[in-house]
CSV table of N, CA and C in Angstrom, one decimal:
chain,number,residue,atom,x,y,z
A,1,ASP,N,17.9,-7.9,-5.4
A,1,ASP,CA,19.0,-8.0,-4.6
A,1,ASP,C,19.6,-6.6,-4.2
A,2,LYS,N,19.7,-5.8,-5.3
A,2,LYS,CA,20.2,-4.4,-5.0
A,2,LYS,C,19.4,-3.7,-4.0
A,3,LEU,N,18.1,-3.8,-4.2
A,3,LEU,CA,17.2,-3.1,-3.3
A,3,LEU,C,17.3,-3.6,-1.9
A,4,HIS,N,17.3,-4.9,-1.7
A,4,HIS,CA,17.4,-5.4,-0.3
A,4,HIS,C,18.7,-5.1,0.3
A,5,ALA,N,19.8,-5.0,-0.5
A,5,ALA,CA,21.1,-4.6,0.1
A,5,ALA,C,21.1,-3.2,0.5
A,6,ALA,N,20.4,-2.3,-0.4
A,6,ALA,CA,20.4,-0.9,-0.1
A,6,ALA,C,19.5,-0.6,1.2
A,7,LEU,N,18.4,-1.4,1.3
A,7,LEU,CA,17.5,-1.2,2.5
A,7,LEU,C,18.2,-1.7,3.7
A,8,ALA,N,19.0,-2.8,3.6
A,8,ALA,CA,19.7,-3.3,4.8
A,8,ALA,C,20.7,-2.3,5.2
A,9,ALA,N,21.4,-1.7,4.3
A,9,ALA,CA,22.4,-0.7,4.6
A,9,ALA,C,21.8,0.5,5.3
A,10,ALA,N,20.5,0.8,5.0
A,10,ALA,CA,19.8,1.9,5.5
A,10,ALA,C,19.4,1.7,7.0
A,11,GLY,N,19.4,0.4,7.4
A,11,GLY,CA,19.1,0.1,8.8
A,11,GLY,C,17.6,0.3,9.0
A,12,ASP,N,17.3,0.7,10.2
A,12,ASP,CA,15.9,0.9,10.6
A,12,ASP,C,15.4,2.3,10.5
A,13,ASP,N,16.2,3.2,9.9
A,13,ASP,CA,15.9,4.6,9.7
A,13,ASP,C,14.9,4.7,8.4
A,14,PRO,N,13.7,5.1,8.7
A,14,PRO,CA,12.7,5.1,7.5
A,14,PRO,C,13.1,6.1,6.5
A,15,THR,N,13.7,7.3,6.9
A,15,THR,CA,14.1,8.2,5.9
A,15,THR,C,15.2,7.7,5.0
A,16,LYS,N,16.2,7.0,5.6
A,16,LYS,CA,17.3,6.4,4.8
A,16,LYS,C,16.8,5.3,3.9
A,17,GLN,N,15.8,4.6,4.4
A,17,GLN,CA,15.2,3.5,3.6
A,17,GLN,C,14.5,4.1,2.4
A,18,MET,N,13.8,5.2,2.6
A,18,MET,CA,13.1,5.8,1.5
A,18,MET,C,14.1,6.3,0.4
A,19,HIS,N,15.1,6.9,0.9
A,19,HIS,CA,16.2,7.4,-0.1
A,19,HIS,C,16.8,6.2,-0.8
A,20,ALA,N,17.1,5.2,-0.1
A,20,ALA,CA,17.7,4.0,-0.7
A,20,ALA,C,16.7,3.4,-1.7
A,21,ARG,N,15.4,3.3,-1.4
A,21,ARG,CA,14.4,2.8,-2.3
A,21,ARG,C,14.4,3.7,-3.6
A,22,HIS,N,14.4,5.0,-3.4
A,22,HIS,CA,14.4,5.9,-4.6
A,22,HIS,C,15.6,5.7,-5.5
A,23,LYS,N,16.8,5.6,-4.8
A,23,LYS,CA,18.0,5.5,-5.6
A,23,LYS,C,18.0,4.2,-6.4
A,24,VAL,N,17.5,3.1,-5.9
A,24,VAL,CA,17.5,1.9,-6.7
A,24,VAL,C,16.3,1.8,-7.7
A,25,CYS,N,15.1,2.2,-7.3
A,25,CYS,CA,13.9,2.1,-8.1
A,25,CYS,C,13.7,3.1,-9.2
A,26,LEU,N,14.1,4.3,-8.9
A,26,LEU,CA,13.9,5.4,-9.8
A,26,LEU,C,14.5,5.2,-11.2
A,27,PRO,N,15.7,4.7,-11.3
A,27,PRO,CA,16.2,4.5,-12.7
A,27,PRO,C,15.4,3.5,-13.5
A,28,ILE,N,14.7,2.6,-12.8
A,28,ILE,CA,13.9,1.6,-13.5
A,28,ILE,C,12.5,2.2,-13.8
A,29,GLN,N,12.0,3.0,-12.9
A,29,GLN,CA,10.7,3.6,-13.1
A,29,GLN,C,10.7,4.7,-14.1
A,30,ARG,N,11.7,5.5,-14.2
A,30,ARG,CA,11.7,6.7,-15.1
A,30,ARG,C,11.3,6.4,-16.6
A,31,PRO,N,11.9,5.4,-17.3
A,31,PRO,CA,11.5,5.2,-18.7
A,31,PRO,C,10.1,4.7,-18.8
A,32,ILE,N,9.6,3.9,-17.8
A,32,ILE,CA,8.3,3.4,-17.8
A,32,ILE,C,7.2,4.5,-17.7
A,33,ILE,N,7.4,5.3,-16.7
A,33,ILE,CA,6.4,6.4,-16.5
A,33,ILE,C,6.5,7.4,-17.6
A,34,GLN,N,7.6,7.6,-18.1
A,34,GLN,CA,7.8,8.6,-19.3
A,34,GLN,C,6.9,8.1,-20.5
A,35,GLN,N,7.0,6.8,-20.7
A,35,GLN,CA,6.2,6.2,-21.8
A,35,GLN,C,4.7,6.4,-21.5
A,36,LEU,N,4.3,6.5,-20.3
A,36,LEU,CA,2.9,6.7,-19.9
A,36,LEU,C,2.5,8.2,-19.8
A,37,GLY,N,3.5,9.1,-20.2
A,37,GLY,CA,3.1,10.5,-20.2
A,37,GLY,C,3.5,11.3,-18.9
A,38,PHE,N,4.2,10.7,-18.0
A,38,PHE,CA,4.6,11.4,-16.8
A,38,PHE,C,6.1,11.8,-16.9
A,39,GLU,N,6.4,12.9,-16.2
A,39,GLU,CA,7.8,13.3,-16.2
A,39,GLU,C,8.7,12.2,-15.6
A,40,PRO,N,9.9,12.0,-16.1
A,40,PRO,CA,10.8,10.9,-15.6
A,40,PRO,C,11.5,11.4,-14.3
A,41,SER,N,10.7,11.5,-13.2
A,41,SER,CA,11.3,12.0,-12.0
A,41,SER,C,10.5,11.4,-10.8
A,42,LEU,N,11.0,11.6,-9.6
A,42,LEU,CA,10.3,11.2,-8.4
A,42,LEU,C,8.8,11.7,-8.4
A,43,ARG,N,8.7,13.0,-8.8
A,43,ARG,CA,7.4,13.6,-8.9
A,43,ARG,C,6.5,12.9,-9.9
A,44,GLY,N,7.1,12.5,-11.0
A,44,GLY,CA,6.3,11.7,-12.0
A,44,GLY,C,5.9,10.4,-11.5
A,45,VAL,N,6.7,9.7,-10.7
A,45,VAL,CA,6.4,8.5,-10.1
A,45,VAL,C,5.2,8.7,-9.1
A,46,GLN,N,5.3,9.7,-8.3
A,46,GLN,CA,4.2,10.0,-7.4
A,46,GLN,C,2.9,10.3,-8.1
A,47,GLN,N,3.0,11.0,-9.2
A,47,GLN,CA,1.8,11.4,-10.0
A,47,GLN,C,1.2,10.1,-10.6
A,48,SER,N,2.1,9.2,-11.0
A,48,SER,CA,1.6,8.0,-11.7
A,48,SER,C,0.9,7.1,-10.7
A,49,PHE,N,1.3,7.1,-9.4
A,49,PHE,CA,0.7,6.3,-8.4
A,49,PHE,C,-0.7,6.9,-8.1
A,50,GLY,N,-0.8,8.2,-8.1
A,50,GLY,CA,-2.0,8.9,-7.8
A,50,GLY,C,-3.0,8.8,-8.9
A,51,ALA,N,-2.5,8.5,-10.1
A,51,ALA,CA,-3.4,8.4,-11.3
A,51,ALA,C,-4.1,7.0,-11.3
A,52,LEU,N,-3.6,6.1,-10.5
A,52,LEU,CA,-4.2,4.8,-10.5
A,52,LEU,C,-5.5,4.9,-9.9
A,53,ALA,N,-6.6,4.8,-10.6
A,53,ALA,CA,-7.9,5.0,-10.1
A,53,ALA,C,-8.3,3.9,-9.1
A,54,ASP,N,-9.1,4.3,-8.2
A,54,ASP,CA,-9.6,3.4,-7.1
A,54,ASP,C,-10.2,2.1,-7.7
A,55,GLU,N,-11.0,2.2,-8.8
A,55,GLU,CA,-11.6,1.0,-9.3
A,55,GLU,C,-10.6,0.0,-9.8
A,56,LEU,N,-9.4,0.5,-10.3
A,56,LEU,CA,-8.4,-0.4,-10.8
A,56,LEU,C,-7.7,-1.1,-9.7
A,57,ARG,N,-7.6,-0.4,-8.5
A,57,ARG,CA,-7.0,-1.1,-7.4
A,57,ARG,C,-7.8,-2.3,-6.9
A,58,TYR,N,-9.0,-2.3,-7.2
A,58,TYR,CA,-9.9,-3.4,-6.8
A,58,TYR,C,-9.9,-4.5,-7.8
A,59,ASP,N,-9.3,-4.4,-9.0
A,59,ASP,CA,-9.2,-5.4,-10.0
A,59,ASP,C,-8.3,-6.5,-9.4
A,60,PRO,N,-8.7,-7.8,-9.4
A,60,PRO,CA,-8.0,-8.8,-8.7
A,60,PRO,C,-6.5,-9.0,-9.2
A,61,ASP,N,-6.3,-8.8,-10.5
A,61,ASP,CA,-5.0,-8.9,-11.1
A,61,ASP,C,-4.1,-7.8,-10.6
A,62,ILE,N,-4.6,-6.6,-10.6
A,62,ILE,CA,-3.9,-5.4,-10.2
A,62,ILE,C,-3.6,-5.5,-8.7
A,63,ALA,N,-4.6,-5.9,-7.9
A,63,ALA,CA,-4.4,-6.0,-6.5
A,63,ALA,C,-3.3,-7.0,-6.1
A,64,THR,N,-3.2,-8.1,-6.9
A,64,THR,CA,-2.2,-9.1,-6.7
A,64,THR,C,-0.8,-8.5,-7.0
A,65,ARG,N,-0.8,-7.8,-8.1
A,65,ARG,CA,0.5,-7.1,-8.4
A,65,ARG,C,0.9,-6.1,-7.4
A,66,ILE,N,0.0,-5.3,-6.9
A,66,ILE,CA,0.3,-4.3,-5.9
A,66,ILE,C,0.9,-5.0,-4.6
A,67,LYS,N,0.2,-6.1,-4.2
A,67,LYS,CA,0.7,-6.9,-3.0
A,67,LYS,C,2.1,-7.4,-3.3
A,68,THR,N,2.4,-7.9,-4.5
A,68,THR,CA,3.7,-8.4,-4.8
A,68,THR,C,4.7,-7.3,-4.7
A,69,MET,N,4.4,-6.2,-5.3
A,69,MET,CA,5.3,-5.0,-5.3
A,69,MET,C,5.6,-4.6,-3.8
A,70,SER,N,4.5,-4.6,-3.0
A,70,SER,CA,4.7,-4.2,-1.6
A,70,SER,C,5.7,-5.1,-0.9
A,71,VAL,N,5.6,-6.4,-1.1
A,71,VAL,CA,6.5,-7.4,-0.5
A,71,VAL,C,7.9,-7.1,-1.0
A,72,LEU,N,8.1,-6.9,-2.3
A,72,LEU,CA,9.4,-6.7,-2.9
A,72,LEU,C,10.0,-5.4,-2.5
A,73,VAL,N,9.3,-4.3,-2.6
A,73,VAL,CA,9.8,-3.0,-2.4
A,73,VAL,C,9.8,-2.6,-1.0
A,74,GLU,N,8.8,-2.9,-0.2
A,74,GLU,CA,8.8,-2.5,1.2
A,74,GLU,C,9.4,-3.4,2.2
A,75,ARG,N,9.9,-4.5,1.6
A,75,ARG,CA,10.6,-5.6,2.5
A,75,ARG,C,9.6,-6.2,3.5
A,76,ARG,N,8.3,-6.2,3.1
A,76,ARG,CA,7.4,-6.9,4.0
A,76,ARG,C,7.4,-8.4,3.8
A,77,GLU,N,7.4,-9.1,4.9
A,77,GLU,CA,7.5,-10.5,4.8
A,77,GLU,C,6.0,-11.0,4.5
A,78,PRO,N,5.9,-12.2,3.9
A,78,PRO,CA,4.6,-12.7,3.6
A,78,PRO,C,3.7,-12.8,4.8
A,79,HIS,N,4.2,-13.2,6.0
A,79,HIS,CA,3.4,-13.2,7.2
A,79,HIS,C,2.8,-11.9,7.6
A,80,GLU,N,3.6,-10.8,7.3
A,80,GLU,CA,3.1,-9.5,7.6
A,80,GLU,C,1.9,-9.1,6.7
A,81,GLU,N,2.0,-9.5,5.4
A,81,GLU,CA,0.9,-9.3,4.5
A,81,GLU,C,-0.3,-10.1,4.9
A,82,ARG,N,-0.1,-11.3,5.4
A,82,ARG,CA,-1.2,-12.1,5.9
A,82,ARG,C,-1.9,-11.5,7.0
A,83,ASP,N,-1.1,-11.0,8.0
A,83,ASP,CA,-1.6,-10.3,9.2
A,83,ASP,C,-2.4,-9.0,8.8
A,84,MET,N,-1.9,-8.3,7.8
A,84,MET,CA,-2.6,-7.1,7.3
A,84,MET,C,-3.9,-7.5,6.7
A,85,LYS,N,-3.9,-8.5,5.9
A,85,LYS,CA,-5.1,-9.0,5.3
A,85,LYS,C,-6.1,-9.5,6.3
A,86,LYS,N,-5.7,-10.2,7.3
A,86,LYS,CA,-6.6,-10.7,8.4
A,86,LYS,C,-7.2,-9.5,9.1
A,87,HIS,N,-6.4,-8.5,9.4
A,87,HIS,CA,-6.9,-7.3,10.0
A,87,HIS,C,-8.0,-6.6,9.2
A,88,ALA,N,-7.6,-6.4,7.9
A,88,ALA,CA,-8.6,-5.8,6.9
A,88,ALA,C,-9.9,-6.6,6.8
A,89,ASP,N,-9.7,-7.9,6.8
A,89,ASP,CA,-10.9,-8.8,6.7
A,89,ASP,C,-11.8,-8.7,8.0
A,90,SER,N,-11.1,-8.6,9.1
A,90,SER,CA,-11.8,-8.5,10.4
A,90,SER,C,-12.5,-7.2,10.5
A,91,GLU,N,-11.9,-6.1,10.0
A,91,GLU,CA,-12.5,-4.8,10.0
A,91,GLU,C,-13.7,-4.8,9.1
A,92,ALA,N,-13.6,-5.4,7.9
A,92,ALA,CA,-14.7,-5.5,7.0
A,92,ALA,C,-15.9,-6.3,7.6
A,93,LYS,N,-15.6,-7.4,8.3
A,93,LYS,CA,-16.7,-8.2,8.9
A,93,LYS,C,-17.4,-7.4,10.0
A,94,ARG,N,-16.5,-6.7,10.8
A,94,ARG,CA,-17.1,-5.8,11.9
A,94,ARG,C,-18.0,-4.8,11.3
A,95,ALA,N,-17.6,-4.1,10.2
A,95,ALA,CA,-18.4,-3.1,9.6
A,95,ALA,C,-19.7,-3.7,9.0
A,96,GLN,N,-19.6,-4.9,8.4
A,96,GLN,CA,-20.8,-5.5,7.9
A,96,GLN,C,-21.8,-5.9,9.0
A,97,HIS,N,-21.2,-6.4,10.1
A,97,HIS,CA,-22.1,-6.7,11.3
A,97,HIS,C,-22.7,-5.5,11.8
A,98,ALA,N,-22.0,-4.4,11.9
A,98,ALA,CA,-22.5,-3.1,12.5
A,98,ALA,C,-23.6,-2.6,11.6
A,99,ALA,N,-23.5,-2.8,10.3
A,99,ALA,CA,-24.5,-2.3,9.3
A,99,ALA,C,-25.8,-3.1,9.4
A,100,LYS,N,-25.6,-4.4,9.7
A,100,LYS,CA,-26.8,-5.3,9.8
A,100,LYS,C,-27.5,-5.2,11.2
A,101,HIS,N,-26.7,-4.8,12.2
A,101,HIS,CA,-27.2,-4.8,13.6
A,101,HIS,C,-26.8,-3.4,14.2
A,102,PRO,N,-27.5,-2.4,13.8
A,102,PRO,CA,-27.2,-1.1,14.3
A,102,PRO,C,-27.4,-1.0,15.8
A,103,ALA,N,-26.6,-0.3,16.5
A,103,ALA,CA,-26.7,-0.1,18.0
A,103,ALA,C,-28.1,0.5,18.3
A,104,VAL,N,-28.7,0.0,19.3
A,104,VAL,CA,-29.9,0.5,19.8
A,104,VAL,C,-29.7,1.5,20.9
A,105,HIS,N,-30.2,2.6,20.8
A,105,HIS,CA,-30.1,3.7,21.8
A,105,HIS,C,-31.3,3.6,22.7
A,106,VAL,N,-31.2,3.5,23.9
A,106,VAL,CA,-32.3,3.4,24.9
A,106,VAL,C,-32.2,4.7,25.7
A,107,GLU,N,-33.4,5.4,25.7
A,107,GLU,CA,-33.5,6.6,26.5
A,107,GLU,C,-33.7,6.2,28.0
A,108,PRO,N,-33.1,6.8,28.9
A,108,PRO,CA,-33.3,6.5,30.3
A,108,PRO,C,-34.7,6.8,30.7
A,109,MET,N,-35.3,6.0,31.6
A,109,MET,CA,-36.6,6.2,32.1
A,109,MET,C,-36.7,7.3,33.1
A,110,GLU,N,-37.7,8.1,33.0
A,110,GLU,CA,-37.9,9.2,34.0
A,110,GLU,C,-38.5,8.6,35.2
A,111,GLY,N,-38.1,9.0,36.4
A,111,GLY,CA,-38.6,8.4,37.6
A,111,GLY,C,-39.3,9.3,38.4
């Protein structure tokens, strides 16, 4: 509730939203990231996100948690998440199709 109120007060200004998010989230994040060996600061939060290895991001449980956090922290509505997933799925299918059916290049005939 605090986060949503702070984001609402920030309006549509992305910079104000970012500062509001930091103001609400950082006090909660500091002790957690400090226990994990990162400095208890915004820089430490950023480093902890960077330390999350790509292979962990594809773990189904972690992926679900990341999506949940995105909805909660970024104020994304569930339908926006669905639309993003549909787009990603569509792009993946397009890439698979392109890999199976490479474009054929035809040289022009000389006349």
